[in-house]
XYZ file of C-alpha atoms in Angstrom:
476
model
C 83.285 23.553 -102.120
C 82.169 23.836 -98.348
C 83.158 21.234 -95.853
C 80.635 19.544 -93.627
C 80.597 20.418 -90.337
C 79.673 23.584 -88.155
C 80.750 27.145 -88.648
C 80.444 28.414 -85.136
C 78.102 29.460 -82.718
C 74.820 31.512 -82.856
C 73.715 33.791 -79.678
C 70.211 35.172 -79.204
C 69.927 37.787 -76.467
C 66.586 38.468 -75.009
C 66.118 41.377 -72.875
C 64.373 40.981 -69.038
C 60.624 41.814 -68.965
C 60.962 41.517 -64.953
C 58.410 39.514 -62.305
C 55.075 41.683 -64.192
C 56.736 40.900 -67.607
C 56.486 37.142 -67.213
C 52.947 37.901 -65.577
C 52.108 39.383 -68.709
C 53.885 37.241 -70.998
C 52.040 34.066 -69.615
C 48.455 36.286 -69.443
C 49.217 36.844 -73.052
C 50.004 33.134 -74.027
C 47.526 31.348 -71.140
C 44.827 33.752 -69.844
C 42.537 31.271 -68.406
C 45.219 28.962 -66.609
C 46.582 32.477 -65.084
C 43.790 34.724 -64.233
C 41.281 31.848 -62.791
C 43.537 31.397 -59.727
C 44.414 35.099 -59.284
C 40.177 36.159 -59.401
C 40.288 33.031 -56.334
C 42.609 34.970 -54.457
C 41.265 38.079 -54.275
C 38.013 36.766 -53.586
C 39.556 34.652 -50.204
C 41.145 38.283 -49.495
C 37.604 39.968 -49.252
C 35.907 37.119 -47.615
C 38.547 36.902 -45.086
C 38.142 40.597 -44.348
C 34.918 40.391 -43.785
C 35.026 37.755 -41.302
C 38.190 39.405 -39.036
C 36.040 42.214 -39.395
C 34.032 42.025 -35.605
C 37.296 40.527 -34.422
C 38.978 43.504 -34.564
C 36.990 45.643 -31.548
C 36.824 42.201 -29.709
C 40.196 41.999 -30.052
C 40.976 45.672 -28.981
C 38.889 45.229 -25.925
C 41.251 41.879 -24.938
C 44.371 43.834 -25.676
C 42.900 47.080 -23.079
C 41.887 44.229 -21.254
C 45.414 42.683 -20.418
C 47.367 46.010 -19.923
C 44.492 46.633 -16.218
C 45.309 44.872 -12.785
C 41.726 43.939 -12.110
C 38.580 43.270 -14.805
C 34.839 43.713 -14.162
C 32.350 42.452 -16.632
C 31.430 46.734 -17.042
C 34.798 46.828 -19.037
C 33.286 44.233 -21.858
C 31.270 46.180 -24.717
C 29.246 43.492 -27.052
C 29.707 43.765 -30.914
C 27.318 45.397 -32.944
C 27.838 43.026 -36.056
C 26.011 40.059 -37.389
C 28.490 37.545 -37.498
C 28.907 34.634 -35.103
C 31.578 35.390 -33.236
C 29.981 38.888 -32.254
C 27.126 36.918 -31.701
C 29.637 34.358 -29.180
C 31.417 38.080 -27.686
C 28.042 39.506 -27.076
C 27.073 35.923 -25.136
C 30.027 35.869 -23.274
C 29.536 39.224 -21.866
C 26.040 39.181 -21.302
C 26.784 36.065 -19.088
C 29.590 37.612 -17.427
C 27.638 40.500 -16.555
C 24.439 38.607 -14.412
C 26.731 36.567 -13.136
C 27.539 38.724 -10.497
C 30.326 39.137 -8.136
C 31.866 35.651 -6.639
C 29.934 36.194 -3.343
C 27.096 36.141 -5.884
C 27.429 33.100 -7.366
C 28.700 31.456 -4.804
C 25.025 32.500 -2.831
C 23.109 31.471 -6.060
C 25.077 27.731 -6.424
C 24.281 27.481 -2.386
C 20.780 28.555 -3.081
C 20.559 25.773 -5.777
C 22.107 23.106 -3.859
C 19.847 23.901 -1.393
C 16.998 23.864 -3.324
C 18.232 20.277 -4.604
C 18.063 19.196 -1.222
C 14.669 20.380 -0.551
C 13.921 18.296 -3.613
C 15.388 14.852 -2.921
C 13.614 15.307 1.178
C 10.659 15.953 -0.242
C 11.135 12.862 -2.584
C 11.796 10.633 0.456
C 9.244 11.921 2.922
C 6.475 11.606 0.052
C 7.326 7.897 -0.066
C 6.886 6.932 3.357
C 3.689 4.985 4.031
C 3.155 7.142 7.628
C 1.587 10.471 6.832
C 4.229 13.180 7.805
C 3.806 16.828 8.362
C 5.594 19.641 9.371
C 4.138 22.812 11.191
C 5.447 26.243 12.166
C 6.150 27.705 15.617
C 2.116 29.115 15.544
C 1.150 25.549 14.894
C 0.067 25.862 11.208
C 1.260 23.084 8.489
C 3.941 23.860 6.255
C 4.620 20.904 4.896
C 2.455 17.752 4.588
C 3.128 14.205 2.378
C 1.087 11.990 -0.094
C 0.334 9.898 2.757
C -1.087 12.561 5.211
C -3.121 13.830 2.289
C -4.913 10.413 1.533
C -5.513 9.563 5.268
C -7.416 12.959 4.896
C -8.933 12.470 1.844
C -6.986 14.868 -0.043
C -5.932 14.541 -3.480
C -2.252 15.555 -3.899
C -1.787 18.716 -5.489
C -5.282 20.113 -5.488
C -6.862 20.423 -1.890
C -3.810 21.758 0.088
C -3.637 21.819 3.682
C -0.712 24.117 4.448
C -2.076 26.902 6.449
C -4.218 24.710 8.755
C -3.835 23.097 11.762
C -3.321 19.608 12.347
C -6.220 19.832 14.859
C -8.757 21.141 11.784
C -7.185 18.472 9.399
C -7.154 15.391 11.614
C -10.475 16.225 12.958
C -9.001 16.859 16.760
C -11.988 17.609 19.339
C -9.856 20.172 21.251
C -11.790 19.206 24.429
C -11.149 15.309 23.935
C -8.668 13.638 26.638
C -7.008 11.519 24.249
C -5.479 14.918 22.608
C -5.083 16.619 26.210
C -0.949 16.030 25.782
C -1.118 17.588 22.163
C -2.751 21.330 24.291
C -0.272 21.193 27.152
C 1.943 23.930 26.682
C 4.780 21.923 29.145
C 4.840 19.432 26.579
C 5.670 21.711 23.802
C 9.331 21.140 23.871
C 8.791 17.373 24.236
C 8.079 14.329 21.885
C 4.225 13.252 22.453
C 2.718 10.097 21.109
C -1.093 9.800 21.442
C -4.088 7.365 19.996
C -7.144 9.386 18.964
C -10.307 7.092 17.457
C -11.990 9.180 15.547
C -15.577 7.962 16.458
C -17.525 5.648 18.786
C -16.546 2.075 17.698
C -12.926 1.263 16.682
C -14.140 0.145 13.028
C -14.384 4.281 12.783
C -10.899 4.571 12.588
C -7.996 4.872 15.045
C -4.709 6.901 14.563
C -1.658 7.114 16.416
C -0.049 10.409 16.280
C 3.203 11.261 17.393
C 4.383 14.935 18.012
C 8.358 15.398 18.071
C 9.637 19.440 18.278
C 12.267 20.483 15.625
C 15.543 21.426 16.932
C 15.903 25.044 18.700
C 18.193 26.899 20.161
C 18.930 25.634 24.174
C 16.658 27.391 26.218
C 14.140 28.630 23.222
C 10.635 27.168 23.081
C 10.076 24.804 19.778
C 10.389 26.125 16.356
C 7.583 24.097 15.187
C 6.880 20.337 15.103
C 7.244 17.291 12.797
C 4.043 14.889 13.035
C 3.912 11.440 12.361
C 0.260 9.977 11.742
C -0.548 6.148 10.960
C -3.879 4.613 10.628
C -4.243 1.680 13.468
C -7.449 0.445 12.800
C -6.751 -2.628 11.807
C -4.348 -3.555 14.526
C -6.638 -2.036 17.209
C -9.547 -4.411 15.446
C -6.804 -7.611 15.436
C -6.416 -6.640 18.963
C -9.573 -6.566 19.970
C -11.073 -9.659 18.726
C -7.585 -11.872 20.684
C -8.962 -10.287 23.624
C -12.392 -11.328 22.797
C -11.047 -14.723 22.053
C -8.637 -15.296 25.328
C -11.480 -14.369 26.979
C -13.883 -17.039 25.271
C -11.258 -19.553 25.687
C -10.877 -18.683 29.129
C -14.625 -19.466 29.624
C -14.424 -22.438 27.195
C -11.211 -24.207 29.406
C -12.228 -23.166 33.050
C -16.009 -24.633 32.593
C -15.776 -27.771 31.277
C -12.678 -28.549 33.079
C -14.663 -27.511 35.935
C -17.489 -30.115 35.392
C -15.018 -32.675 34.877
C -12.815 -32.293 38.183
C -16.415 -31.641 40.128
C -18.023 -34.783 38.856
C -15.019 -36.631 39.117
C -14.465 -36.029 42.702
C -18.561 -36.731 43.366
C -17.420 -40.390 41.240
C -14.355 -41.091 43.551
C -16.835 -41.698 46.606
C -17.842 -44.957 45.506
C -20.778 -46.438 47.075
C -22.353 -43.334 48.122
C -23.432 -42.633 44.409
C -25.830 -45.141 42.989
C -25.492 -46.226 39.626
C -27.596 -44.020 37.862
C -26.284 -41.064 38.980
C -23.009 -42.587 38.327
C -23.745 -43.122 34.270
C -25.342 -39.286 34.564
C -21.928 -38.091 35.580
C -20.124 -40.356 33.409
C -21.802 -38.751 30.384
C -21.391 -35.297 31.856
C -17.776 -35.487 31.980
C -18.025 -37.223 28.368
C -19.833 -34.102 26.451
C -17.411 -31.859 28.189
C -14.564 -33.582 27.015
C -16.051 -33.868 23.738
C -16.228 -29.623 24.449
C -12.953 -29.433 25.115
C -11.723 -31.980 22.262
C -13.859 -30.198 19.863
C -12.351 -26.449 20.879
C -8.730 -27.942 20.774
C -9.329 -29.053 16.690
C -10.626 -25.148 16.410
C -7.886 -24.011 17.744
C -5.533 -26.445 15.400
C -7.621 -25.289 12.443
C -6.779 -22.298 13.172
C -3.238 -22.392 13.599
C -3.083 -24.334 9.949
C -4.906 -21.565 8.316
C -2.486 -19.061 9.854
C 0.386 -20.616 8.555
C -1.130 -21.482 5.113
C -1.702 -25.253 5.700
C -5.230 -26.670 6.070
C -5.551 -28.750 2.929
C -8.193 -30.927 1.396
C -8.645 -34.448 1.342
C -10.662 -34.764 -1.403
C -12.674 -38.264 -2.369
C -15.450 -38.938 -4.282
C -18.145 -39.054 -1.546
C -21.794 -39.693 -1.333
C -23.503 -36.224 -0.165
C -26.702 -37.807 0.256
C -25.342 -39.790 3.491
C -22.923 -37.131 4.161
C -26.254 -34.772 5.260
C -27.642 -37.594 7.049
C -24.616 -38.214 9.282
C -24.630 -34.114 9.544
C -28.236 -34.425 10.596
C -27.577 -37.045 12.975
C -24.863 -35.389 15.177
C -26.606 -32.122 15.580
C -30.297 -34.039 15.939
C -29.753 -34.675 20.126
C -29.389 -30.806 20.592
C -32.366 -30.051 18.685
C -34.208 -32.179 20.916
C -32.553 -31.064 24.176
C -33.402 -27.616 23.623
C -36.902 -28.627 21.692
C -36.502 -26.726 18.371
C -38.111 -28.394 15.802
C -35.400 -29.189 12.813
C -36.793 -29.618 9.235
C -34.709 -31.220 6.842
C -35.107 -30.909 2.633
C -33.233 -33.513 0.971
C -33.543 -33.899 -3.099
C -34.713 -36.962 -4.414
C -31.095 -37.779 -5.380
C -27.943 -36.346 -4.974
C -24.646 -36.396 -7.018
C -21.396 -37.930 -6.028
C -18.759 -34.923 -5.450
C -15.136 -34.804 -5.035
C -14.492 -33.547 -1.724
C -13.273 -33.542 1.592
C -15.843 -35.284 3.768
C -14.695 -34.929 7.395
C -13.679 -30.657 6.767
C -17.098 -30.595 5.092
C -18.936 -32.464 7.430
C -17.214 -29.577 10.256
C -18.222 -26.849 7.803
C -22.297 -27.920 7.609
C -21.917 -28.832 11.457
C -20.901 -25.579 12.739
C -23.529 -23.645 10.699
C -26.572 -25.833 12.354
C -24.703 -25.804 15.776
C -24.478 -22.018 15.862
C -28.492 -21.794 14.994
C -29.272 -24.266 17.926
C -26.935 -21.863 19.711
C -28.751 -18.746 19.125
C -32.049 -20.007 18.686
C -34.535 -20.252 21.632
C -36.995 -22.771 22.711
C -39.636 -23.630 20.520
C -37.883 -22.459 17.656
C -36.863 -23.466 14.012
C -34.236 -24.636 12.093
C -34.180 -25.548 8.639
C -31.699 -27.637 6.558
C -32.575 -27.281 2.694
C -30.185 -29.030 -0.110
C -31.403 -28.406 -3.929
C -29.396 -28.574 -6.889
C -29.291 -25.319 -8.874
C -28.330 -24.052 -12.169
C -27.964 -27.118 -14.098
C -26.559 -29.065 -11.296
C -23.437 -27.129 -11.562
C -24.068 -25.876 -8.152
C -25.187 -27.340 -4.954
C -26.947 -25.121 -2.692
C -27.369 -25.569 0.970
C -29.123 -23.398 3.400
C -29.553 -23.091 7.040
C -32.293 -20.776 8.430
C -32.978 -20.258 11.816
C -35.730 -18.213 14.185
C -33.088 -17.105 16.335
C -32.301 -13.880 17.714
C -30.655 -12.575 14.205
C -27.626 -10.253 13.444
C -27.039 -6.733 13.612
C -26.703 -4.661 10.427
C -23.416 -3.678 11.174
C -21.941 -6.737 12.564
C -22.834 -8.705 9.412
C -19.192 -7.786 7.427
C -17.232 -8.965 10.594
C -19.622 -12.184 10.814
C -16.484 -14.633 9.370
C -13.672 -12.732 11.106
C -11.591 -14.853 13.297
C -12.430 -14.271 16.798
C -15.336 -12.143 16.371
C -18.580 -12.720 18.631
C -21.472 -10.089 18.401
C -21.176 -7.284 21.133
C -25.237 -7.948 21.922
C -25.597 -9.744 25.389
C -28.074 -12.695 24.314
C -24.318 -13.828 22.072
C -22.585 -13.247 25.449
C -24.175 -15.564 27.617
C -23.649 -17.906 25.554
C -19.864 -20.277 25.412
C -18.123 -19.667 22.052
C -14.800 -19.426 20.513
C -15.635 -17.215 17.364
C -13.839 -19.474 15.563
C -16.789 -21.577 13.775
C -17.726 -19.550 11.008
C -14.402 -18.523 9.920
C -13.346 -22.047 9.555
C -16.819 -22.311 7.625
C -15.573 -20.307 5.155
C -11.870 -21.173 5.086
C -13.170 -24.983 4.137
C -15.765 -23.693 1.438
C -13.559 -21.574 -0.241
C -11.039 -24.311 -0.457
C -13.504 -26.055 -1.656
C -14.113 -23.678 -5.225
C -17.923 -22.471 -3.013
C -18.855 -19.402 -1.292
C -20.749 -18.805 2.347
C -23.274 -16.148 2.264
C -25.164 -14.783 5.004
C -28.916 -12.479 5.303
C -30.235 -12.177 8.689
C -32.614 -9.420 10.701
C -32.014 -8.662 14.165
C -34.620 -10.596 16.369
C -35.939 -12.701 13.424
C -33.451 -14.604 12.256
C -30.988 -15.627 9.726
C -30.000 -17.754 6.892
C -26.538 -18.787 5.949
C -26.381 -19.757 2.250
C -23.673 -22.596 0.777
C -23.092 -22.853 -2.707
C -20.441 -25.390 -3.767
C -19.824 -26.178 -7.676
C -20.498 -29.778 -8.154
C -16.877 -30.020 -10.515
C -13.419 -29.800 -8.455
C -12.906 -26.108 -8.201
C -10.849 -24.177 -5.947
C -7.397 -24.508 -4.179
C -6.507 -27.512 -2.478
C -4.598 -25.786 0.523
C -5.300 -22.349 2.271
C -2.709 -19.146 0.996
C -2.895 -20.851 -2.392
């Protein structure tokens, strides 16, 4: 009979395999799970080799590197590997090799800067609206800008003028006495501002030049010159035509006034002037002060077109008895200077919306400036038609008179203009008339046209749209 319970204690000894033993063991037992990450391992190993491989002579070259005092780029030796960071190395040196010495660089950034400087001048002087040039100490251009090039007709970048003279580009007559201060040797070292026209009339162009020497040494002559060149036409033009208008106003104030105080003082003695001399004077000094009155409201229309404020009136108006009242205020100096005045009226006229006293001016000073220029025993023709549907109303004034030059017919509407031939001169005038023509038929949507032949005659043209067109003020 056995009793429950144990009988002792069994011991199982297993002898040590060792670290390779349990490699083995668990090979033997799991050969997946175990040799899967070992094959990763010694595949990182190669791969790893092979990419510290060109660090290794880039790295012996640093360590030879760090035991010398002093390092030139002749000590570096590029990698002869495929592998990006020979490829980085072999960079690095290269650059470190045409850089140069400090001194070197330091040249090449001032060379740059430089350069940069150059640039943004250039930039700047190209910009201006004055054409700028710069010439050597032998006088030939170096430098000229985008402005300088279209005064000359020059298209930037394809007709150069460097190499020239400014006297061959600007057209200089050497000989001329306008460009005697540009020649004069004793004016070299000096700033020299000159006008030069370029032909025989002003309208051929006018330029101000002005010469100033670059900076030199004290004592040395000029290294060259900077020119400054601006087209002055049109100022010389504006210029022009005040004079010719202070002097028309001159003769337009000092002769009626003149009248006035003369016939005036011949009135003051009473009984010795009988009374039909007296109502001759009386009306003398009357037409000169209608002269005067009549150059003041030029003047005034002129001022309000300067300043962007003649503006219309407009009201519907009958332009039938709008050309009769025309005809009847300019009808007395057709007969005083016996020019026989044909008028062409349509059967009917329409009703238009417009500004009757500024148009009544407008028609005025076209017939008075034929009776002006037209001589005894000559014609002048007032002709109103409808036209193109009776959208337009056309009115013409021709005249037998002594005509316009060719190339006075463009300036014919500028402000203060009066012809240069002497037949216009004798005559009193403001050369304010036909501007203020204009000024009131373009305000009124119409246009002023003018054909004329020198010693024959001319014909100013109107043509007004019948429906409201056009601004109501001037500098709208």
């Amino acid at each position: 009979m056995v009793r429950a319970g144990g009988l002792g204690t069994l011991v199982l000894g297993v002898p040590e395999r060792g670290v390779w033993g349990i490699f083995r063991a668990a090979a033997e037992r799991a050969p997946v799970a175990f040799w899967l990450p070992v094959a990763l391992i010694v595949v990182g190993i190669v791969v790893l080799k092979r990419t510290l491989r060109p660090l290794v002579p880039i790295e012996q070259q640093l360590e030879r590197l760090a035991t010398r005092l002093t390092v030139s780029p002749a000590d570096l030796e590029p990698v002869r590997l495929p592998a990006p960071a020979a490829v980085g190395w072999n960079r690095l040196v290269e650059a470190l090799r045409h850089g140069g010495q400090p001194e070197e660089r330091e040249s090449r950034l001032a060379q740059a800067l430089e350069g940069y400087r150059q640039k943004k001048s250039d930039q700047v002087l190209n910009s201006l609206l004055d054409g700028v040039a710069v010439t050597d100490g032998q006088g030939r251009i170096t430098f000229a800008n985008k402005a300088l090039l279209g005064l000359l007709g020059r298209r930037p970048g394809e007709d150069s003028v460097c190499g020239q003279t400014m006297f061959d580009c600007l057209g200089l007559a050497p000989g001329g006495q306008a460009v005697q201060p540009l020649k004069d040797p004793s004016l070299e070292g000096r700033p020299v501002i000159v006008e030069y026209q370029r032909g025989g009339q002003i309208e051929d162009g006018v330029l101000r030049i002005v010469r100033t020497p670059l900076a030199a040494e004290p004592g040395q002559s000029a290294r060259g010159h900077v020119w400054c060149v601006r087209d002055v036409t049109q100022q010389k033009l504006a210029d022009q035509m005040r004079e010719q208008f202070v002097n028309a106003a001159t003769h337009e104030l000092r002769t009626p006034l003149a009248n006035i105080k003369a016939y005036s003082e011949t009135l003051a003695l009473g009984d010795m002037v009988d009374v039909e001399q007296q109502k001759a004077f009386c009306n003398t000094i009357d037409e000169e002060v209608t002269r005067l009155a009549n150059f003041v409201d030029d003047l005034l229309h002129l001022s309000r077109m300067q300043v962007g404020s003649t503006c219309l009136n407009r009201q519907t108006t009958d332009m039938e008895r709008l050309f009769r009242e025309v005809v009847g205020k300019v009808s007395q100096q057709m007969k005083q200077q016996q020019i026989t005045f044909e008028v062409e009226l349509p059967g009917k006229l329409p009703e238009l919306l417009v500004d009757k006293e500024k148009f009544t001016v407008a028609v005025v000073n076209l017939l008075g400036n034929a009776a002006k220029y037209t001589p005894e025993g000559g014609r002048i023709r007032l002709g109103v038609e409808l036209r193109e549907g009776d959208e337009t109303l056309q009115i013409d004034v021709e005249d037998t008179g002594i005509g316009i030059a060719p190339q006075e017919l463009p300036k014919i509407f500028d402000r203060f203009f009066r012809s240069t031939d002497p037949r216009v001169g004798r005559t009193s005038g403001s050369g304010l008339g036909l501007a203020l023509t204009q000024e009131i038929v373009r305000l009124h949507g119409g246009k002023v046209t003018v054909e004329s032949e020198l010693n024959k005659g001319s014909r100013f043209t109107i043509l007004l749209p019948t429906r409201t067109e056009g601004a109501t003020c001037s500098g709208v």
